[in-house]
mmCIF file of N, CA and C in Angstrom:
data_model
loop_
_atom_site.group_PDB
_atom_site.id
_atom_site.type_symbol
_atom_site.label_atom_id
_atom_site.label_comp_id
_atom_site.label_asym_id
_atom_site.label_seq_id
_atom_site.Cartn_x
_atom_site.Cartn_y
_atom_site.Cartn_z
ATOM 1 N N UNK A 1 0.805 -1.033 -0.136
ATOM 2 C CA UNK A 1 -0.278 0.398 0.077
ATOM 3 C C UNK A 1 0.713 2.172 -0.037
ATOM 4 N N UNK A 2 0.934 2.200 -1.086
ATOM 5 C CA UNK A 2 1.563 3.280 -1.527
ATOM 6 C C UNK A 2 1.417 4.499 -0.005
ATOM 7 N N UNK A 3 1.483 5.504 0.260
ATOM 8 C CA UNK A 3 1.831 6.502 1.768
ATOM 9 C C UNK A 3 1.694 7.135 0.572
ATOM 10 N N UNK A 4 0.056 8.619 0.593
ATOM 11 C CA UNK A 4 0.025 9.586 0.048
ATOM 12 C C UNK A 4 1.586 10.625 0.328
ATOM 13 N N UNK A 5 1.342 11.549 -0.730
ATOM 14 C CA UNK A 5 3.002 12.231 -0.783
ATOM 15 C C UNK A 5 2.572 13.784 -0.399
ATOM 16 N N UNK A 6 2.754 14.757 -0.234
ATOM 17 C CA UNK A 6 2.789 16.022 0.271
ATOM 18 C C UNK A 6 3.728 16.412 0.477
ATOM 19 N N UNK A 7 4.342 16.207 -0.737
ATOM 20 C CA UNK A 7 4.960 16.553 -1.681
ATOM 21 C C UNK A 7 4.332 17.666 -3.108
ATOM 22 N N UNK A 8 5.511 18.580 -3.612
ATOM 23 C CA UNK A 8 4.632 19.904 -4.509
ATOM 24 C C UNK A 8 4.741 19.322 -5.955
ATOM 25 N N UNK A 9 3.946 19.705 -6.160
ATOM 26 C CA UNK A 9 3.567 19.406 -8.037
ATOM 27 C C UNK A 9 5.678 19.297 -8.673
ATOM 28 N N UNK A 10 5.825 18.809 -9.308
ATOM 29 C CA UNK A 10 7.371 18.351 -10.909
ATOM 30 C C UNK A 10 7.064 19.277 -11.143
ATOM 31 N N UNK A 11 8.182 20.544 -11.593
ATOM 32 C CA UNK A 11 7.665 21.814 -11.491
ATOM 33 C C UNK A 11 7.969 20.738 -13.257
ATOM 34 N N UNK A 12 7.780 22.255 -14.040
ATOM 35 C CA UNK A 12 7.579 22.095 -16.046
ATOM 36 C C UNK A 12 8.805 22.704 -15.765
ATOM 37 N N UNK A 13 8.984 21.379 -17.706
ATOM 38 C CA UNK A 13 10.767 22.076 -17.938
ATOM 39 C C UNK A 13 10.739 23.462 -18.920
ATOM 40 N N UNK A 14 11.994 23.848 -19.252
ATOM 41 C CA UNK A 14 11.752 25.761 -19.255
ATOM 42 C C UNK A 14 12.323 25.313 -20.093
ATOM 43 N N UNK A 15 11.728 25.408 -21.407
ATOM 44 C CA UNK A 15 13.489 25.232 -23.215
ATOM 45 C C UNK A 15 13.792 26.790 -22.790
ATOM 46 N N UNK A 16 14.397 26.848 -24.056
ATOM 47 C CA UNK A 16 14.725 27.480 -24.559
ATOM 48 C C UNK A 16 14.847 28.484 -26.384
ATOM 49 N N UNK A 17 14.085 29.599 -26.989
ATOM 50 C CA UNK A 17 13.356 29.225 -28.034
ATOM 51 C C UNK A 17 14.925 29.439 -29.097
ATOM 52 N N UNK A 18 15.032 29.628 -29.984
ATOM 53 C CA UNK A 18 16.325 29.856 -30.958
ATOM 54 C C UNK A 18 17.298 30.788 -31.030
ATOM 55 N N UNK A 19 16.035 32.165 -30.230
ATOM 56 C CA UNK A 19 16.347 33.057 -30.101
ATOM 57 C C UNK A 19 16.321 33.188 -28.689
ATOM 58 N N UNK A 20 16.309 33.060 -27.799
ATOM 59 C CA UNK A 20 16.609 32.995 -26.270
ATOM 60 C C UNK A 20 18.263 32.087 -26.354
ATOM 61 N N UNK A 21 18.018 31.149 -26.964
ATOM 62 C CA UNK A 21 19.755 30.430 -27.118
ATOM 63 C C UNK A 21 20.262 30.864 -27.831
ATOM 64 N N UNK A 22 19.870 32.125 -29.060
ATOM 65 C CA UNK A 22 21.480 32.533 -29.677
ATOM 66 C C UNK A 22 21.772 33.718 -28.302
ATOM 67 N N UNK A 23 20.726 34.303 -27.923
ATOM 68 C CA UNK A 23 21.285 35.111 -26.536
ATOM 69 C C UNK A 23 22.554 35.144 -25.408
ATOM 70 N N UNK A 24 21.338 33.071 -24.915
ATOM 71 C CA UNK A 24 22.695 32.944 -23.868
ATOM 72 C C UNK A 24 23.836 32.174 -24.819
ATOM 73 N N UNK A 25 24.418 32.210 -25.720
ATOM 74 C CA UNK A 25 25.353 32.025 -26.639
ATOM 75 C C UNK A 25 26.171 32.652 -26.819
ATOM 76 N N UNK A 26 26.065 34.089 -26.215
ATOM 77 C CA UNK A 26 26.173 35.775 -27.365
ATOM 78 C C UNK A 26 27.841 35.735 -26.277
ATOM 79 N N UNK A 27 29.136 35.821 -26.396
ATOM 80 C CA UNK A 27 30.245 36.089 -25.303
ATOM 81 C C UNK A 27 30.004 37.064 -24.610
ATOM 82 N N UNK A 28 29.230 37.830 -25.595
ATOM 83 C CA UNK A 28 29.698 39.539 -24.600
ATOM 84 C C UNK A 28 28.045 39.919 -23.383
ATOM 85 N N UNK A 29 26.682 38.860 -23.860
ATOM 86 C CA UNK A 29 26.580 38.675 -22.873
ATOM 87 C C UNK A 29 27.070 39.398 -21.498
ATOM 88 N N UNK A 30 26.424 40.846 -20.755
ATOM 89 C CA UNK A 30 27.315 40.220 -19.213
ATOM 90 C C UNK A 30 26.215 39.192 -18.482
ATOM 91 N N UNK A 31 27.336 38.871 -16.802
ATOM 92 C CA UNK A 31 27.148 38.410 -16.209
ATOM 93 C C UNK A 31 26.188 38.807 -15.478
ATOM 94 N N UNK A 32 25.409 39.804 -15.017
ATOM 95 C CA UNK A 32 25.058 39.627 -14.373
ATOM 96 C C UNK A 32 23.129 39.464 -15.139
ATOM 97 N N UNK A 33 22.912 39.835 -16.830
ATOM 98 C CA UNK A 33 21.849 39.249 -17.779
ATOM 99 C C UNK A 33 21.531 37.750 -17.930
ATOM 100 N N UNK A 34 22.902 37.116 -17.983
ATOM 101 C CA UNK A 34 23.313 35.599 -17.999
ATOM 102 C C UNK A 34 22.936 35.341 -16.982
ATOM 103 N N UNK A 35 22.898 35.635 -15.996
ATOM 104 C CA UNK A 35 22.520 35.149 -14.424
ATOM 105 C C UNK A 35 20.606 35.186 -13.568
ATOM 106 N N UNK A 36 20.271 36.569 -14.187
ATOM 107 C CA UNK A 36 18.839 36.938 -14.630
ATOM 108 C C UNK A 36 18.213 35.927 -15.602
ATOM 109 N N UNK A 37 18.494 35.896 -16.216
ATOM 110 C CA UNK A 37 18.324 34.810 -16.940
ATOM 111 C C UNK A 37 17.949 33.079 -16.696
ATOM 112 N N UNK A 38 19.540 32.627 -16.556
ATOM 113 C CA UNK A 38 18.913 31.788 -16.281
ATOM 114 C C UNK A 38 18.334 31.076 -14.387
ATOM 115 N N UNK A 39 18.033 32.193 -13.756
ATOM 116 C CA UNK A 39 16.876 31.578 -12.374
ATOM 117 C C UNK A 39 15.765 32.340 -12.828
ATOM 118 N N UNK A 40 15.861 33.162 -14.028
ATOM 119 C CA UNK A 40 13.966 32.717 -14.151
ATOM 120 C C UNK A 40 13.647 31.253 -14.939
ATOM 121 N N UNK A 41 14.751 30.854 -15.619
ATOM 122 C CA UNK A 41 14.474 29.639 -16.501
ATOM 123 C C UNK A 41 14.256 28.736 -14.790
ATOM 124 N N UNK A 42 14.398 28.707 -13.782
ATOM 125 C CA UNK A 42 14.951 27.780 -12.441
ATOM 126 C C UNK A 42 13.462 28.386 -12.517
ATOM 127 N N UNK A 43 13.119 29.167 -12.234
ATOM 128 C CA UNK A 43 12.258 30.201 -11.263
ATOM 129 C C UNK A 43 10.731 29.711 -12.164
ATOM 130 N N UNK A 44 10.775 30.042 -13.503
ATOM 131 C CA UNK A 44 9.577 29.016 -14.646
ATOM 132 C C UNK A 44 9.178 27.796 -14.193
ATOM 133 N N UNK A 45 10.030 26.969 -14.109
ATOM 134 C CA UNK A 45 10.566 25.718 -13.733
ATOM 135 C C UNK A 45 9.421 25.028 -12.598
ATOM 136 N N UNK A 46 10.111 25.743 -11.487
ATOM 137 C CA UNK A 46 9.471 25.791 -9.582
ATOM 138 C C UNK A 46 8.287 26.203 -10.382
ATOM 139 N N UNK A 47 7.608 27.409 -10.358
ATOM 140 C CA UNK A 47 6.249 27.058 -10.194
ATOM 141 C C UNK A 47 5.395 27.055 -11.342
ATOM 142 N N UNK A 48 6.049 26.075 -12.493
ATOM 143 C CA UNK A 48 4.944 25.373 -13.390
ATOM 144 C C UNK A 48 3.836 26.973 -13.993
ATOM 145 N N UNK A 49 5.344 28.072 -14.275
ATOM 146 C CA UNK A 49 5.353 29.314 -14.971
ATOM 147 C C UNK A 49 3.794 29.960 -14.699
ATOM 148 N N UNK A 50 3.433 29.882 -13.418
ATOM 149 C CA UNK A 50 2.830 30.536 -12.268
ATOM 150 C C UNK A 50 4.024 31.132 -11.527
ATOM 151 N N UNK A 51 4.840 31.680 -12.397
ATOM 152 C CA UNK A 51 5.530 33.364 -11.261
ATOM 153 C C UNK A 51 4.704 34.308 -10.673
ATOM 154 N N UNK A 52 5.342 34.581 -9.442
ATOM 155 C CA UNK A 52 5.040 35.284 -8.929
ATOM 156 C C UNK A 52 5.151 37.391 -9.556
ATOM 157 N N UNK A 53 4.418 37.736 -9.721
ATOM 158 C CA UNK A 53 5.080 39.306 -10.331
ATOM 159 C C UNK A 53 4.553 38.480 -11.832
ATOM 160 N N UNK A 54 4.546 38.269 -12.929
ATOM 161 C CA UNK A 54 4.644 37.897 -14.120
ATOM 162 C C UNK A 54 3.189 38.344 -14.251
ATOM 163 N N UNK A 55 2.646 39.292 -15.722
ATOM 164 C CA UNK A 55 1.584 38.993 -16.485
ATOM 165 C C UNK A 55 1.076 38.347 -17.240
ATOM 166 N N UNK A 56 0.120 37.907 -17.621
ATOM 167 C CA UNK A 56 -0.952 36.991 -18.748
ATOM 168 C C UNK A 56 -1.820 37.884 -19.877
ATOM 169 N N UNK A 57 -1.756 37.376 -21.180
ATOM 170 C CA UNK A 57 -2.153 38.087 -22.439
ATOM 171 C C UNK A 57 -4.288 37.274 -22.107
ATOM 172 N N UNK A 58 -4.177 39.136 -22.311
ATOM 173 C CA UNK A 58 -5.162 38.483 -22.208
ATOM 174 C C UNK A 58 -6.088 37.855 -23.003
ATOM 175 N N UNK A 59 -5.604 37.594 -24.744
ATOM 176 C CA UNK A 59 -6.028 36.802 -25.611
ATOM 177 C C UNK A 59 -5.369 36.089 -25.568
ATOM 178 N N UNK A 60 -4.333 35.600 -24.856
ATOM 179 C CA UNK A 60 -3.686 34.626 -25.098
ATOM 180 C C UNK A 60 -2.552 33.638 -23.403
ATOM 181 N N UNK A 61 -4.019 33.377 -23.101
ATOM 182 C CA UNK A 61 -3.411 33.381 -21.277
ATOM 183 C C UNK A 61 -2.049 32.331 -20.615
ATOM 184 N N UNK A 62 -1.741 31.074 -21.822
ATOM 185 C CA UNK A 62 -0.818 30.848 -21.622
ATOM 186 C C UNK A 62 0.369 31.593 -22.291
ATOM 187 N N UNK A 63 0.600 32.893 -22.886
ATOM 188 C CA UNK A 63 1.544 33.890 -22.130
ATOM 189 C C UNK A 63 2.157 34.358 -21.584
ATOM 190 N N UNK A 64 3.929 34.577 -21.112
ATOM 191 C CA UNK A 64 2.976 35.411 -19.389
ATOM 192 C C UNK A 64 4.310 36.348 -20.058
ATOM 193 N N UNK A 65 4.583 36.922 -19.329
ATOM 194 C CA UNK A 65 5.107 38.069 -18.879
ATOM 195 C C UNK A 65 6.632 38.534 -18.372
ATOM 196 N N UNK A 66 7.712 38.579 -17.763
ATOM 197 C CA UNK A 66 8.529 38.719 -16.712
ATOM 198 C C UNK A 66 9.358 39.703 -16.328
ATOM 199 N N UNK A 67 9.293 39.903 -14.853
ATOM 200 C CA UNK A 67 10.840 41.074 -15.166
ATOM 201 C C UNK A 67 12.192 40.567 -14.584
ATOM 202 N N UNK A 68 13.329 41.068 -15.221
ATOM 203 C CA UNK A 68 14.146 40.220 -15.475
ATOM 204 C C UNK A 68 15.754 41.069 -14.368
ATOM 205 N N UNK A 69 15.963 40.754 -13.166
ATOM 206 C CA UNK A 69 16.545 41.867 -12.816
ATOM 207 C C UNK A 69 16.081 42.216 -11.638
ATOM 208 N N UNK A 70 16.509 42.640 -10.431
ATOM 209 C CA UNK A 70 15.489 43.522 -9.834
ATOM 210 C C UNK A 70 14.946 44.739 -10.406
ATOM 211 N N UNK A 71 13.166 44.445 -9.935
ATOM 212 C CA UNK A 71 12.909 45.309 -9.961
ATOM 213 C C UNK A 71 12.927 45.667 -11.564
ATOM 214 N N UNK A 72 13.222 44.520 -12.632
ATOM 215 C CA UNK A 72 13.184 44.166 -13.635
ATOM 216 C C UNK A 72 13.507 45.354 -13.947
ATOM 217 N N UNK A 73 14.795 45.978 -13.642
ATOM 218 C CA UNK A 73 16.138 46.032 -13.670
ATOM 219 C C UNK A 73 16.388 46.206 -15.517
ATOM 220 N N UNK A 74 16.555 44.351 -15.646
ATOM 221 C CA UNK A 74 17.136 43.945 -16.646
ATOM 222 C C UNK A 74 16.980 44.114 -18.065
ATOM 223 N N UNK A 75 15.546 44.038 -18.027
ATOM 224 C CA UNK A 75 14.140 43.582 -19.076
ATOM 225 C C UNK A 75 13.375 42.643 -18.731
ATOM 226 N N UNK A 76 12.858 41.905 -19.990
ATOM 227 C CA UNK A 76 11.721 40.679 -19.863
ATOM 228 C C UNK A 76 11.632 39.750 -20.174
ATOM 229 N N UNK A 77 11.589 38.764 -19.561
ATOM 230 C CA UNK A 77 10.994 37.803 -20.501
ATOM 231 C C UNK A 77 9.896 37.099 -20.727
ATOM 232 N N UNK A 78 9.198 36.714 -22.362
ATOM 233 C CA UNK A 78 8.843 36.141 -22.540
ATOM 234 C C UNK A 78 8.497 34.766 -22.108
ATOM 235 N N UNK A 79 7.577 33.911 -21.993
ATOM 236 C CA UNK A 79 7.491 32.887 -22.417
ATOM 237 C C UNK A 79 6.313 32.140 -22.029
ATOM 238 N N UNK A 80 5.863 31.003 -23.049
ATOM 239 C CA UNK A 80 4.320 29.994 -23.260
ATOM 240 C C UNK A 80 4.637 28.968 -22.218
ATOM 241 N N UNK A 81 3.718 28.895 -21.819
ATOM 242 C CA UNK A 81 3.181 27.591 -20.994
ATOM 243 C C UNK A 81 2.521 26.105 -22.326
ATOM 244 N N UNK A 82 3.141 25.387 -22.781
ATOM 245 C CA UNK A 82 2.641 24.658 -23.852
ATOM 246 C C UNK A 82 2.361 23.271 -22.506
ATOM 247 N N UNK A 83 0.839 23.293 -21.824
ATOM 248 C CA UNK A 83 0.813 22.634 -20.910
ATOM 249 C C UNK A 83 -0.720 21.022 -21.302
ATOM 250 N N UNK A 84 -0.834 21.403 -22.043
ATOM 251 C CA UNK A 84 -1.276 20.375 -23.527
ATOM 252 C C UNK A 84 -0.496 19.328 -24.379
ATOM 253 N N UNK A 85 0.884 19.932 -23.967
ATOM 254 C CA UNK A 85 1.920 18.420 -24.666
ATOM 255 C C UNK A 85 2.197 17.612 -23.863
ATOM 256 N N UNK A 86 2.898 16.589 -25.194
ATOM 257 C CA UNK A 86 3.270 15.464 -24.469
ATOM 258 C C UNK A 86 4.349 15.090 -24.254
ATOM 259 N N UNK A 87 5.358 15.562 -23.750
ATOM 260 C CA UNK A 87 5.187 16.373 -21.801
ATOM 261 C C UNK A 87 5.149 17.309 -22.011
ATOM 262 N N UNK A 88 4.123 18.361 -20.835
ATOM 263 C CA UNK A 88 4.342 19.410 -20.825
ATOM 264 C C UNK A 88 5.632 20.530 -19.961
ATOM 265 N N UNK A 89 5.910 21.618 -21.213
ATOM 266 C CA UNK A 89 6.458 22.042 -20.997
ATOM 267 C C UNK A 89 6.647 24.092 -20.774
ATOM 268 N N UNK A 90 7.256 24.185 -21.095
ATOM 269 C CA UNK A 90 7.354 25.439 -20.876
ATOM 270 C C UNK A 90 8.819 26.447 -22.145
ATOM 271 N N UNK A 91 7.787 27.357 -23.089
ATOM 272 C CA UNK A 91 9.267 27.603 -24.057
ATOM 273 C C UNK A 91 9.413 29.011 -23.379
ATOM 274 N N UNK A 92 10.635 29.029 -23.269
ATOM 275 C CA UNK A 92 10.688 30.831 -22.993
ATOM 276 C C UNK A 92 11.428 31.117 -24.391
ATOM 277 N N UNK A 93 10.432 31.870 -24.758
ATOM 278 C CA UNK A 93 10.539 32.727 -26.568
ATOM 279 C C UNK A 93 11.448 34.199 -26.513
ATOM 280 N N UNK A 94 11.601 34.919 -25.688
ATOM 281 C CA UNK A 94 11.768 36.022 -25.910
ATOM 282 C C UNK A 94 12.592 36.967 -24.773
ATOM 283 N N UNK A 95 13.834 37.534 -25.227
ATOM 284 C CA UNK A 95 14.170 38.176 -24.051
ATOM 285 C C UNK A 95 14.113 39.416 -24.332
ATOM 286 N N UNK A 96 13.553 40.730 -24.215
ATOM 287 C CA UNK A 96 13.382 42.309 -24.099
ATOM 288 C C UNK A 96 14.480 42.794 -23.564
ATOM 289 N N UNK A 97 16.103 42.770 -23.591
ATOM 290 C CA UNK A 97 17.086 43.811 -22.513
ATOM 291 C C UNK A 97 16.785 45.315 -22.696
ATOM 292 N N UNK A 98 16.321 45.966 -21.460
ATOM 293 C CA UNK A 98 16.640 47.180 -21.904
ATOM 294 C C UNK A 98 18.429 47.508 -21.666
#
């Protein structure tokens, strides 16, 4: 007999679009920006895309935007929750830097 689990549900993988991957591969990308993007992907994964402070598109609720860096001073990350895919995942689609 199995015991009930009190664990949080597992996160969703956060994959990078080609545009986001190209940005992260840029050797001229400042370290603080690189770190903020990596931290964003971890947060997106852990919260299954429900990042506190993110905004949702009214026309497409699967699309979200979240601030990068302290108070969003580095830019905005856009991502899409692909919950009905097999397997479900999240795509970091675009990063708008300031």
